[in-house]
XYZ file of C-alpha atoms in Angstrom:
742
model
C 8.112 11.654 -36.607
C 10.276 8.509 -36.570
C 10.098 8.440 -32.774
C 6.304 8.710 -32.839
C 6.159 5.921 -35.451
C 8.286 3.706 -33.218
C 5.998 4.521 -30.307
C 2.933 3.481 -32.281
C 4.517 0.221 -33.380
C 5.673 -0.550 -29.860
C 2.267 0.134 -28.386
C 0.813 -2.282 -30.888
C 2.749 -4.993 -29.058
C 0.917 -4.215 -25.841
C -2.640 -5.073 -26.687
C -4.545 -8.151 -27.737
C -5.702 -8.537 -31.328
C -6.953 -11.363 -33.461
C -3.509 -12.619 -34.359
C -1.733 -11.791 -31.092
C -0.992 -13.881 -28.081
C -2.834 -13.440 -24.809
C -1.288 -10.647 -22.773
C -0.376 -11.268 -19.169
C 0.933 -8.473 -16.966
C 2.829 -9.511 -13.880
C 4.244 -7.465 -11.043
C 7.918 -6.822 -11.792
C 10.482 -5.722 -9.189
C 13.633 -6.516 -11.193
C 14.312 -3.226 -13.029
C 17.045 -1.312 -11.178
C 16.560 2.197 -9.854
C 19.474 4.047 -8.264
C 19.789 7.099 -6.051
C 23.253 8.623 -5.613
C 24.829 5.453 -6.981
C 22.937 3.121 -4.624
C 20.365 0.663 -5.941
C 16.989 0.922 -4.256
C 16.046 -2.418 -2.716
C 12.327 -1.898 -3.224
C 12.013 0.713 -5.947
C 8.688 -0.561 -7.308
C 7.044 -1.361 -3.969
C 4.457 1.406 -4.385
C 5.269 3.703 -1.464
C 3.914 3.842 2.071
C 1.634 6.483 3.597
C -0.125 5.987 6.902
C 1.440 2.558 7.348
C 0.599 0.234 10.245
C 3.384 -2.284 10.903
C 3.244 -5.837 12.189
C 5.722 -8.718 12.281
C 5.096 -12.209 10.899
C 7.154 -15.064 9.470
C 5.740 -15.136 5.939
C 7.913 -17.815 4.352
C 8.601 -20.196 7.221
C 12.338 -19.510 7.558
C 12.045 -18.633 11.291
C 12.950 -15.004 10.628
C 10.445 -12.274 11.365
C 9.266 -10.585 8.190
C 7.276 -7.365 8.008
C 3.744 -6.419 7.025
C 2.904 -2.819 6.231
C -0.807 -2.089 6.089
C -2.031 1.255 4.751
C -5.474 1.628 6.295
C -6.757 4.474 4.099
C -6.168 2.480 0.931
C -6.642 -0.975 2.473
C -3.301 -1.968 0.982
C -1.126 -4.818 2.258
C 2.604 -4.541 1.541
C 4.549 -7.653 2.679
C 8.341 -7.605 3.046
C 10.633 -10.605 3.395
C 13.455 -10.090 5.880
C 16.778 -11.325 4.484
C 18.123 -11.339 8.041
C 21.366 -9.478 7.311
C 23.041 -8.609 10.619
C 22.742 -4.948 11.640
C 20.868 -4.049 8.469
C 17.253 -3.361 7.596
C 17.229 -5.973 4.851
C 13.566 -6.091 3.849
C 12.636 -7.029 0.284
C 9.182 -6.303 -1.072
C 7.286 -9.542 -1.714
C 3.967 -8.864 -3.504
C 3.409 -12.583 -4.069
C 2.168 -12.844 -0.479
C -0.567 -10.226 -0.840
C -3.123 -12.737 -2.109
C -2.635 -14.861 1.017
C -4.096 -12.184 3.286
C -7.839 -11.726 3.889
C -9.312 -9.311 1.360
C -11.607 -7.598 3.880
C -9.028 -6.201 6.299
C -10.051 -2.830 7.631
C -8.748 -0.075 9.889
C -5.562 -1.620 11.289
C -3.780 -4.902 11.905
C -2.085 -6.519 14.870
C -0.267 -9.861 15.152
C -0.054 -12.167 18.183
C 0.413 -15.920 18.610
C -2.780 -16.512 20.586
C -2.781 -20.308 20.168
C 0.891 -20.890 21.006
C 1.721 -22.812 17.822
C 4.714 -20.607 16.993
C 2.974 -18.705 14.179
C 1.793 -15.155 14.725
C -1.921 -14.820 14.074
C -3.683 -11.846 12.503
C -6.114 -9.422 14.161
C -7.925 -6.501 12.576
C -10.791 -4.068 13.057
C -14.348 -5.176 12.275
C -17.716 -3.623 13.226
C -16.573 -1.703 16.320
C -14.545 -4.670 17.458
C -11.661 -7.041 16.845
C -11.602 -10.047 14.542
C -9.111 -12.900 14.540
C -7.570 -14.899 11.697
C -5.532 -17.954 12.680
C -2.237 -18.363 10.843
C -2.308 -21.872 9.352
C 1.056 -21.761 7.637
C 2.547 -25.074 6.534
C 5.425 -26.012 4.281
C 3.162 -27.444 1.578
C 0.593 -24.679 1.101
C 2.528 -21.737 2.525
C 0.825 -18.789 4.204
C -2.900 -19.179 4.853
C -5.402 -17.616 7.273
C -8.608 -19.015 8.747
C -11.243 -16.759 10.295
C -11.730 -17.769 13.934
C -14.062 -14.992 15.034
C -15.218 -11.650 13.699
C -15.767 -10.332 17.229
C -13.666 -10.792 20.334
C -16.119 -10.535 23.219
C -15.720 -9.621 26.865
C -17.827 -9.776 30.026
C -18.664 -6.509 31.735
C -21.207 -8.497 33.736
C -23.102 -11.693 33.092
C -23.458 -11.502 29.328
C -20.669 -11.111 26.737
C -20.416 -8.123 24.428
C -17.859 -7.007 21.894
C -14.582 -5.518 23.048
C -15.165 -2.027 21.761
C -12.586 -0.462 19.496
C -12.929 1.891 16.571
C -11.205 2.076 13.188
C -8.891 4.712 14.622
C -8.319 3.327 18.099
C -5.763 0.539 17.895
C -5.701 -1.846 20.880
C -2.726 -3.572 22.433
C -2.615 -7.380 22.385
C -0.344 -8.677 25.103
C -0.043 -11.193 27.909
C -0.455 -8.448 30.489
C -0.289 -10.698 33.535
C 2.245 -13.191 32.104
C -0.066 -16.162 32.680
C 0.336 -17.561 29.151
C -2.756 -16.308 27.307
C -3.473 -13.164 25.300
C -5.111 -10.221 27.043
C -6.471 -7.053 25.430
C -5.914 -3.431 26.409
C -8.086 -0.878 24.618
C -9.129 2.692 25.175
C -12.623 3.124 26.529
C -15.411 4.442 24.353
C -14.677 7.886 25.811
C -11.111 7.717 24.565
C -9.680 8.738 27.938
C -8.672 5.644 29.865
C -7.604 2.090 29.121
C -9.821 -0.924 29.732
C -8.190 -4.192 30.700
C -9.829 -7.313 29.279
C -8.205 -10.203 31.080
C -8.224 -13.607 29.367
C -9.316 -16.404 31.710
C -9.034 -19.111 29.066
C -6.044 -20.807 30.652
C -7.530 -20.472 34.145
C -10.869 -21.991 33.104
C -9.941 -24.644 30.554
C -6.218 -25.219 30.966
C -5.831 -24.175 27.338
C -4.280 -20.804 26.506
C -5.554 -20.968 22.921
C -8.907 -19.417 23.666
C -10.745 -16.161 24.213
C -12.563 -15.850 27.537
C -12.288 -12.174 28.409
C -13.569 -10.339 31.474
C -13.261 -6.617 31.931
C -11.383 -5.660 35.079
C -13.597 -2.858 36.480
C -11.085 -0.098 36.786
C -9.013 1.919 34.371
C -5.851 -0.042 33.784
C -2.726 1.639 35.184
C -4.755 4.366 36.920
C -4.060 6.952 34.237
C -6.173 8.920 31.790
C -5.325 10.912 28.666
C -5.590 14.668 28.863
C -7.598 16.474 26.235
C -5.756 18.687 23.794
C -2.342 17.045 23.904
C -0.935 13.540 24.105
C -0.116 13.474 27.797
C -1.593 11.804 30.835
C -3.063 12.423 34.265
C -1.214 10.102 36.634
C -1.703 9.052 40.244
C -2.041 10.609 42.766
C -3.593 13.447 40.733
C -5.947 10.840 39.454
C -7.085 9.122 42.648
C -9.453 6.619 41.124
C -11.087 5.426 37.927
C -14.695 5.538 36.738
C -16.504 2.440 35.692
C -18.271 4.091 32.764
C -18.054 7.316 30.776
C -19.798 9.910 32.911
C -22.367 12.429 31.733
C -23.149 14.434 33.782
C -19.854 14.636 35.621
C -19.304 11.737 38.004
C -15.553 11.973 38.434
C -12.973 14.639 38.843
C -10.190 13.816 36.405
C -9.284 15.770 33.279
C -12.243 18.148 33.543
C -11.823 21.476 31.779
C -13.442 24.853 32.472
C -16.282 24.314 30.010
C -17.179 21.046 31.628
C -17.113 22.574 35.103
C -19.375 25.414 34.013
C -21.907 23.119 32.349
C -21.686 20.179 34.699
C -21.411 17.905 31.689
C -18.396 15.787 30.841
C -17.379 15.752 27.208
C -16.541 12.511 25.496
C -12.911 12.469 24.487
C -11.589 12.202 21.006
C -11.149 8.991 19.133
C -7.800 8.267 17.548
C -4.985 6.522 19.410
C -2.473 3.761 18.752
C -1.678 1.917 21.964
C 1.465 -0.151 22.477
C 2.407 -1.974 25.679
C 5.739 -3.663 26.299
C 8.273 -4.085 29.061
C 10.565 -1.184 28.213
C 12.323 -0.830 31.573
C 13.140 -4.482 32.245
C 10.969 -5.013 35.356
C 8.586 -7.596 33.752
C 5.448 -5.450 33.808
C 3.985 -3.578 30.826
C 4.811 0.027 30.090
C 2.906 2.199 27.632
C 3.584 4.023 24.396
C 0.746 5.926 22.780
C 0.208 7.965 19.635
C -2.714 10.353 19.625
C -4.775 12.173 17.018
C -4.545 15.504 18.829
C -0.788 15.909 18.809
C 2.393 15.022 16.904
C 4.220 13.306 19.762
C 4.583 9.839 21.208
C 3.708 9.491 24.899
C 5.722 7.063 27.039
C 4.443 6.082 30.506
C 6.431 3.921 32.903
C 4.642 1.302 34.954
C 5.731 1.360 38.605
C 3.246 -1.305 39.635
C 3.380 -5.042 39.073
C 1.805 -7.793 36.952
C -1.337 -7.880 39.092
C -1.799 -4.145 39.461
C -0.431 -1.697 36.910
C 0.333 1.747 38.342
C 1.670 4.405 35.998
C 4.038 6.809 37.639
C 6.373 8.597 35.181
C 5.667 9.985 31.716
C 7.693 11.367 28.837
C 5.361 13.291 26.533
C 8.211 14.146 24.148
C 9.534 10.612 23.800
C 12.395 10.024 23.515
C 13.213 13.361 25.121
C 16.794 12.234 25.725
C 17.377 11.971 21.971
C 15.250 13.438 19.154
C 11.559 13.588 20.016
C 9.014 12.192 17.587
C 7.079 14.882 15.724
C 4.587 13.561 13.176
C 1.154 14.776 12.133
C -2.043 12.746 12.574
C -1.132 10.088 15.168
C 2.521 9.218 15.570
C 1.953 5.485 15.935
C 4.622 3.622 17.981
C 6.112 0.208 17.164
C 8.667 -1.931 18.976
C 10.492 -4.670 17.021
C 13.958 -5.509 15.725
C 14.110 -3.569 12.471
C 17.829 -4.035 11.719
C 18.542 -7.648 12.709
C 20.895 -6.921 15.594
C 18.833 -8.868 18.136
C 17.513 -5.749 19.905
C 14.019 -4.372 19.424
C 14.023 -0.878 17.974
C 11.524 1.969 18.182
C 9.706 2.952 14.987
C 7.056 5.614 14.575
C 4.913 6.390 11.542
C 1.753 8.337 10.797
C -1.338 6.262 11.411
C -3.368 8.354 8.957
C -2.268 9.080 5.406
C -3.224 12.727 5.956
C -0.059 13.177 7.993
C 3.531 13.338 6.847
C 3.864 11.643 3.487
C 7.588 11.751 2.726
C 9.664 11.936 5.930
C 7.040 9.745 7.459
C 8.669 6.723 9.134
C 11.108 7.460 11.943
C 13.567 4.784 12.994
C 15.310 4.750 16.380
C 18.058 2.177 16.815
C 18.184 0.386 20.153
C 21.745 1.099 21.222
C 21.708 -1.032 24.392
C 19.533 -4.130 24.794
C 15.946 -5.291 25.279
C 16.057 -4.492 29.005
C 17.207 -0.893 29.276
C 16.108 0.103 25.741
C 17.938 3.297 24.819
C 16.838 4.522 21.392
C 18.832 6.716 18.977
C 17.217 8.400 15.967
C 18.819 7.296 12.680
C 16.270 7.886 9.920
C 13.155 9.861 9.013
C 12.454 7.736 5.936
C 12.977 4.188 7.127
C 11.915 1.638 4.507
C 10.512 4.299 2.137
C 14.041 5.515 1.389
C 14.386 2.310 -0.646
C 11.331 3.090 -2.810
C 10.308 5.465 -5.540
C 8.155 7.704 -3.347
C 7.037 11.262 -4.209
C 4.634 12.122 -1.367
C 0.891 11.856 -1.922
C -0.379 10.454 -5.239
C 1.981 9.590 -8.069
C 1.258 10.549 -11.691
C 3.859 8.811 -13.905
C 4.643 9.692 -17.515
C 7.466 8.770 -19.888
C 9.368 11.451 -21.790
C 12.874 11.629 -23.265
C 14.178 14.569 -21.237
C 17.765 14.612 -22.557
C 16.923 13.521 -26.121
C 19.173 10.450 -26.003
C 16.582 8.143 -27.554
C 15.628 6.571 -24.210
C 12.407 7.528 -22.470
C 12.898 8.777 -18.920
C 10.424 8.450 -16.052
C 8.781 11.578 -14.650
C 6.387 11.406 -11.694
C 4.144 14.248 -10.632
C 2.511 14.316 -7.215
C -0.597 15.815 -5.704
C 1.657 17.261 -3.017
C 4.477 16.526 -0.648
C 4.266 17.501 2.987
C 7.460 19.271 4.073
C 7.285 20.749 7.582
C 3.502 21.063 7.241
C 3.884 22.892 3.913
C 2.254 21.195 0.919
C 4.391 21.361 -2.214
C 3.652 20.087 -5.721
C 6.644 18.583 -7.514
C 7.679 16.368 -10.418
C 10.449 13.823 -9.830
C 12.837 12.921 -12.653
C 14.403 9.465 -13.067
C 16.778 9.273 -16.048
C 16.829 6.144 -18.196
C 20.479 5.016 -18.075
C 19.871 1.531 -19.474
C 22.663 -0.077 -21.429
C 22.134 -3.302 -23.338
C 20.511 -5.913 -21.136
C 21.046 -3.763 -18.033
C 17.806 -1.829 -17.503
C 18.222 0.996 -15.038
C 16.817 4.371 -14.036
C 18.660 6.840 -11.834
C 17.245 9.666 -9.736
C 18.164 13.154 -10.956
C 15.897 15.562 -9.077
C 12.660 15.695 -7.127
C 11.804 19.110 -8.577
C 11.871 18.918 -12.357
C 11.490 22.335 -14.007
C 11.461 23.892 -10.501
C 7.686 23.515 -10.333
C 7.734 23.678 -6.530
C 8.085 27.450 -6.832
C 4.690 27.772 -8.533
C 2.583 26.730 -5.561
C 0.607 24.365 -7.792
C -0.740 21.077 -6.416
C -2.024 17.943 -8.119
C 0.622 17.876 -10.874
C -0.320 15.446 -13.657
C 2.033 15.987 -16.655
C 1.685 15.001 -20.321
C 3.944 15.778 -23.278
C 3.410 16.665 -26.920
C 4.556 19.140 -29.572
C 2.199 22.087 -29.078
C 4.125 24.694 -31.070
C 5.149 22.678 -34.112
C 8.894 23.105 -33.585
C 9.659 19.383 -33.515
C 10.216 18.941 -29.792
C 7.700 18.044 -27.124
C 6.227 20.556 -24.719
C 4.721 19.933 -21.296
C 1.100 20.330 -20.303
C 0.340 19.964 -16.587
C -3.037 19.291 -15.050
C -3.488 20.682 -11.552
C -5.755 20.211 -8.571
C -8.082 23.130 -9.353
C -8.894 21.709 -12.798
C -6.754 24.062 -14.916
C -3.918 23.289 -17.328
C -0.476 24.915 -17.359
C 1.486 25.077 -20.627
C 5.290 24.832 -20.435
C 7.189 25.279 -23.708
C 10.411 23.351 -24.260
C 12.924 26.038 -25.194
C 15.975 23.773 -25.305
C 16.634 20.113 -24.626
C 15.068 19.305 -21.256
C 14.469 22.951 -20.352
C 10.958 24.342 -20.031
C 9.507 27.778 -19.481
C 5.959 28.739 -18.535
C 4.184 29.841 -21.710
C 0.557 30.073 -20.621
C -1.317 29.963 -17.328
C -4.774 28.375 -17.457
C -4.081 27.030 -20.933
C -6.827 27.986 -23.420
C -9.099 28.662 -20.415
C -9.767 24.939 -20.085
C -11.083 23.906 -16.671
C -12.620 20.550 -15.777
C -13.476 21.359 -12.169
C -10.900 19.563 -10.017
C -7.955 17.191 -10.439
C -7.270 17.634 -14.140
C -5.407 14.593 -15.515
C -4.611 15.286 -19.203
C -3.267 13.186 -22.062
C -2.172 14.599 -25.419
C -3.014 11.980 -28.048
C -4.346 11.880 -31.613
C -7.804 10.481 -30.950
C -9.452 10.916 -34.363
C -6.468 9.979 -36.532
C -6.132 13.310 -38.315
C -2.463 13.717 -37.425
C -3.131 16.403 -34.803
C -2.811 16.017 -31.052
C -6.150 16.068 -29.277
C -6.712 16.356 -25.539
C -8.367 13.865 -23.187
C -8.718 14.995 -19.565
C -9.763 13.009 -16.510
C -11.173 14.726 -13.464
C -12.343 14.347 -9.879
C -15.939 13.317 -10.690
C -14.708 10.288 -12.648
C -15.736 11.092 -16.220
C -13.575 12.096 -19.221
C -13.447 15.307 -21.238
C -12.583 15.130 -24.953
C -11.195 18.238 -26.659
C -10.615 17.948 -30.405
C -7.787 19.920 -31.975
C -9.586 22.088 -34.525
C -6.493 24.185 -35.164
C -3.119 23.165 -36.551
C 0.003 21.370 -35.379
C 1.755 24.658 -34.630
C -1.301 26.483 -33.359
C -3.634 23.969 -31.735
C -7.165 24.980 -30.777
C -8.799 22.548 -28.380
C -12.569 22.498 -28.750
C -14.747 20.616 -26.279
C -16.587 17.749 -27.982
C -17.848 15.959 -24.877
C -17.573 16.376 -21.086
C -18.823 12.832 -20.631
C -16.752 11.220 -23.355
C -17.719 7.676 -24.244
C -20.030 7.410 -21.255
C -16.943 6.683 -19.147
C -17.316 7.120 -15.407
C -15.070 5.308 -12.945
C -16.716 6.579 -9.777
C -17.938 3.798 -7.507
C -21.498 4.108 -6.210
C -20.312 4.470 -2.619
C -17.427 6.866 -3.291
C -17.119 10.626 -3.071
C -15.132 10.819 -6.319
C -13.806 8.875 -9.288
C -10.467 10.588 -10.114
C -10.253 9.335 -13.681
C -6.776 9.075 -15.254
C -6.911 8.168 -18.976
C -4.379 6.286 -21.092
C -5.427 6.115 -24.754
C -3.387 3.893 -27.096
C -3.581 2.075 -30.437
C -3.406 -1.719 -30.361
C -2.620 -2.106 -34.036
C -6.222 -2.762 -34.939
C -7.671 0.371 -33.383
C -7.906 2.608 -30.371
C -8.323 1.295 -26.838
C -8.208 3.001 -23.483
C -7.271 2.220 -19.902
C -8.580 4.505 -17.153
C -7.155 4.619 -13.643
C -9.485 5.450 -10.777
C -9.767 6.430 -7.137
C -10.778 2.868 -6.255
C -7.439 1.517 -7.490
C -8.970 -0.533 -10.291
C -8.199 0.020 -13.980
C -11.084 0.225 -16.472
C -10.565 -1.069 -20.023
C -12.582 0.330 -22.955
C -12.750 -0.312 -26.709
C -15.186 0.456 -29.563
C -13.728 3.952 -29.733
C -12.811 4.399 -33.419
C -15.744 5.688 -35.439
C -17.673 6.133 -32.205
C -16.148 9.289 -30.731
C -19.542 10.758 -29.858
C -21.092 7.476 -28.770
C -20.753 5.135 -25.804
C -17.616 3.024 -25.550
C -17.616 -0.657 -24.678
C -16.464 -1.448 -21.141
C -14.325 -4.545 -21.609
C -13.239 -4.897 -18.001
C -13.517 -2.850 -14.802
C -10.661 -4.819 -13.181
C -8.081 -4.895 -15.950
C -5.608 -7.769 -15.469
C -6.877 -7.954 -11.870
C -4.573 -5.043 -11.051
C -5.516 -3.311 -7.820
C -3.339 -0.408 -6.700
C -5.272 1.565 -4.113
C -5.965 4.348 -4.288
C -6.001 6.950 -7.064
C -4.070 4.984 -9.639
C -2.492 6.772 -12.609
C -1.078 5.034 -15.671
C 1.907 5.243 -17.985
C 3.003 2.851 -20.731
C 6.527 2.108 -21.930
C 8.986 -0.711 -22.573
C 10.552 -0.455 -19.119
C 12.335 -3.820 -19.011
C 13.665 -3.627 -22.607
C 12.100 -6.846 -23.906
C 10.353 -5.198 -26.850
C 6.960 -5.330 -25.179
C 5.217 -2.436 -23.559
C 4.810 -2.501 -19.800
C 2.496 -0.609 -17.466
C 3.630 1.686 -14.650
C 0.903 2.450 -12.119
C 1.112 5.315 -9.639
C -0.967 5.321 -6.471
C -2.174 7.392 -3.520
C 0.866 6.430 -1.434
C 3.135 8.349 -3.786
C 4.786 5.237 -5.173
C 4.782 3.455 -8.518
C 4.408 -0.211 -9.406
C 5.760 -1.868 -12.544
C 3.720 -4.459 -14.415
C 5.703 -6.160 -17.163
C 4.252 -8.057 -20.053
C 4.454 -11.742 -20.891
C 2.579 -13.561 -23.612
C 1.513 -16.545 -21.574
C 0.730 -18.659 -24.647
C 4.075 -17.941 -26.244
C 5.998 -21.171 -25.726
C 8.808 -19.907 -27.921
C 9.284 -16.704 -25.904
C 12.814 -15.816 -24.882
C 11.791 -16.057 -21.219
C 10.694 -19.634 -21.664
C 12.599 -21.838 -19.227
C 13.534 -25.440 -19.893
C 14.679 -25.707 -16.288
C 11.093 -25.687 -15.086
C 9.854 -28.532 -17.264
C 6.823 -30.250 -15.775
C 4.029 -32.594 -16.768
C 0.296 -32.398 -16.067
C -1.960 -35.418 -15.655
C -4.644 -36.403 -16.246
C -5.387 -34.049 -19.112
C -8.318 -33.522 -19.627
C -9.021 -33.432 -15.893
C -12.173 -33.734 -13.810
C -11.460 -33.304 -10.101
C -7.727 -33.370 -9.350
C -4.786 -32.275 -11.483
C -1.301 -33.606 -10.674
C 1.857 -31.661 -11.517
C 5.218 -33.417 -11.587
C 8.575 -31.700 -12.081
C 11.319 -33.510 -13.941
C 13.881 -31.535 -11.956
C 13.039 -29.443 -8.901
C 15.432 -27.251 -6.923
C 14.091 -26.612 -3.423
C 16.335 -23.554 -3.129
C 14.744 -21.947 -6.172
C 11.662 -19.791 -5.680
C 8.946 -21.181 -7.950
C 5.475 -19.687 -8.317
C 2.442 -21.383 -9.856
C -0.330 -19.448 -11.548
C -3.442 -20.939 -13.143
C -5.148 -18.667 -15.671
C -8.136 -18.898 -17.930
C -7.780 -18.524 -21.671
C -8.147 -14.714 -21.564
C -5.397 -14.340 -19.024
C -7.351 -13.904 -15.767
C -5.628 -15.469 -12.747
C -7.684 -18.203 -11.062
C -5.094 -19.511 -8.590
C -1.655 -18.491 -7.372
C 0.648 -20.285 -4.923
C 4.261 -20.968 -4.013
C 5.708 -24.342 -5.073
C 7.788 -26.093 -2.429
C 8.018 -29.681 -3.712
C 8.434 -31.582 -6.958
C 4.993 -33.189 -6.842
C 1.794 -31.278 -6.160
C -1.925 -31.657 -6.794
C -4.609 -29.090 -7.535
C -8.316 -29.375 -6.778
C -10.039 -28.544 -10.064
C -13.534 -29.701 -9.145
C -14.880 -26.154 -8.832
C -13.461 -24.928 -12.138
C -15.870 -24.404 -15.000
C -15.408 -26.606 -18.060
C -12.954 -25.142 -20.537
C -9.287 -24.500 -21.288
C -6.765 -23.252 -18.704
C -3.056 -22.474 -18.607
C -0.543 -23.365 -15.907
C 2.283 -20.824 -15.657
C 5.380 -21.723 -13.643
C 7.772 -18.848 -12.984
C 11.185 -18.567 -11.389
C 13.934 -15.941 -11.613
C 12.113 -14.023 -14.312
C 11.595 -17.081 -16.511
C 8.446 -19.093 -17.052
C 7.055 -22.295 -18.561
C 3.477 -22.865 -19.601
C 1.265 -25.858 -20.212
C -2.356 -25.984 -21.256
C -4.969 -28.266 -19.676
C -8.662 -28.858 -20.225
C -11.252 -29.102 -17.472
C -14.054 -31.492 -18.404
């Protein structure tokens, strides 16, 4: 009872009430998590499934950083490279996410098309390729400008878009070494590669342009075979068609069905194409990942810059070491991932339906950038430094060992192990001591749940038998609940399958919580459709009976109009003045509701459908606890990638807060302001990382940028009249000042 009282009082610190300060949640990466005694560099980075990688210097230090883009969730994960010799020293840097275009789709590529030394950004758009110029400068930091939403090419007189699909990733490269960027992309049939040569330099003398003409032949004189990621090479393939043929107009890669019908089938769509000089002869060789098979295909170019001619293939690359085997497109990448000066080979699933745990293979380049001999060193590159449980993370806090400190448990939808899907719950013990806040990994299979065959494990805890300890109730993918009784400290046994015959359809996400204030635990369950189910406890504390009150509780539904599901994940809490609720969703946004007390059969008030502007795509699940030990409750958000993200709490109006920094003292003028606000620092350390955030009076972020000098100005002309707050943060401390826009 004392523990539950403490929990209630602590939760009261989380929410906003009439006498409280405005709550601001910020992304926190400072709480330590260890595995086998080693601190994870990026514990709270949120996991990676189906990641597409690209290099870019994000902070202007002339060291290549890393961008991971998860296409299924449209999630950008930037990493700053510390540049430590012979080490993959990437540190998650969420502050750069807002700098990227919000409408990225499908995949990303980077290439310095304009020769200014900054890699530019390319992505899929409307069956084609768009281009964002990288306009980085030391004053404003990273910034992108849309140059074109369609790269066009000439098949004849008139230009048309260079065709690519969401799942066919082109290669951007100076194929002929003439100084401008060319494009190689699979044809609409998916069989052969089209070469779009850039004549910008030839025509204008300026390489920073896009004047593409299709070279009317299949580049390299090869074509993909159907059924497996391998190629037909010359002289088996004597020539190349100009267009996809139907009926049959060519004789390459034609199967028995096609011969019998006289019709040529269009090939699949789903390849990741990489070209680079891998044999040191100056021309471009090929690596390709393909939707039909788990391998990476390597093809050596025996031609020259003017005429590519593919002659040797390795369909089990690298067959001299450990071949790549990944489900759903083993995408190839070629960059220096460990800061030894040699470009390494990395392969990851292009789709998030592939491997979700051992899903990023790293091959160290053991020679140089000419001969390129790769040696397999890791199956979990980068993700081995994160909390990552497979596909979808469902976090919950529970004191497993009864030491007075809440531990972190994370259920998953499943984990793919050798093509076998397994549901598990990971256990991270709270080993914090004093100011040192730390969690350590204990097991990935808490209570041995992997043996049950259950998927979609969403746990919640509460005393269901009245014996004074908390039991475990698990929602599962088929909509049922499983009841596990705690028989001794931290030990659970299955007490009831399909608990009380409750079934909500699919993806049950339960929370045990006293909704009506009668001292008994009730049951709120989210589900696939996106609504909430409310079951009132009409029994007793030792013999609960959960009776359905509403299957559409509060009128809550977090399903977007254009989505197949909602996947609601409820978190009900008391803010000191009454009950409120946050609901995670498939979209990655968090919905905030109040007007719950005294209205349990009515419609709740939707306060915000983008709570705190948090966006953790997709399928976000929520847990609340004082993770950083500052006496304020924080929010842990699980996502589709199998990772978790920590959002810690600051009261941005609290000038007397312990995190208040006198080192960041600054002045604002003029105040009130009309068009331009000037910020001057009394003391500014250029070596210190300082972030500026401008928020409105209810805590919503209006602007966010990196500070690189002691005097800056902000354009406030487009702000609405009213009060705003400047928040300067550095090294976990912050300083705030209020200003008024006239």
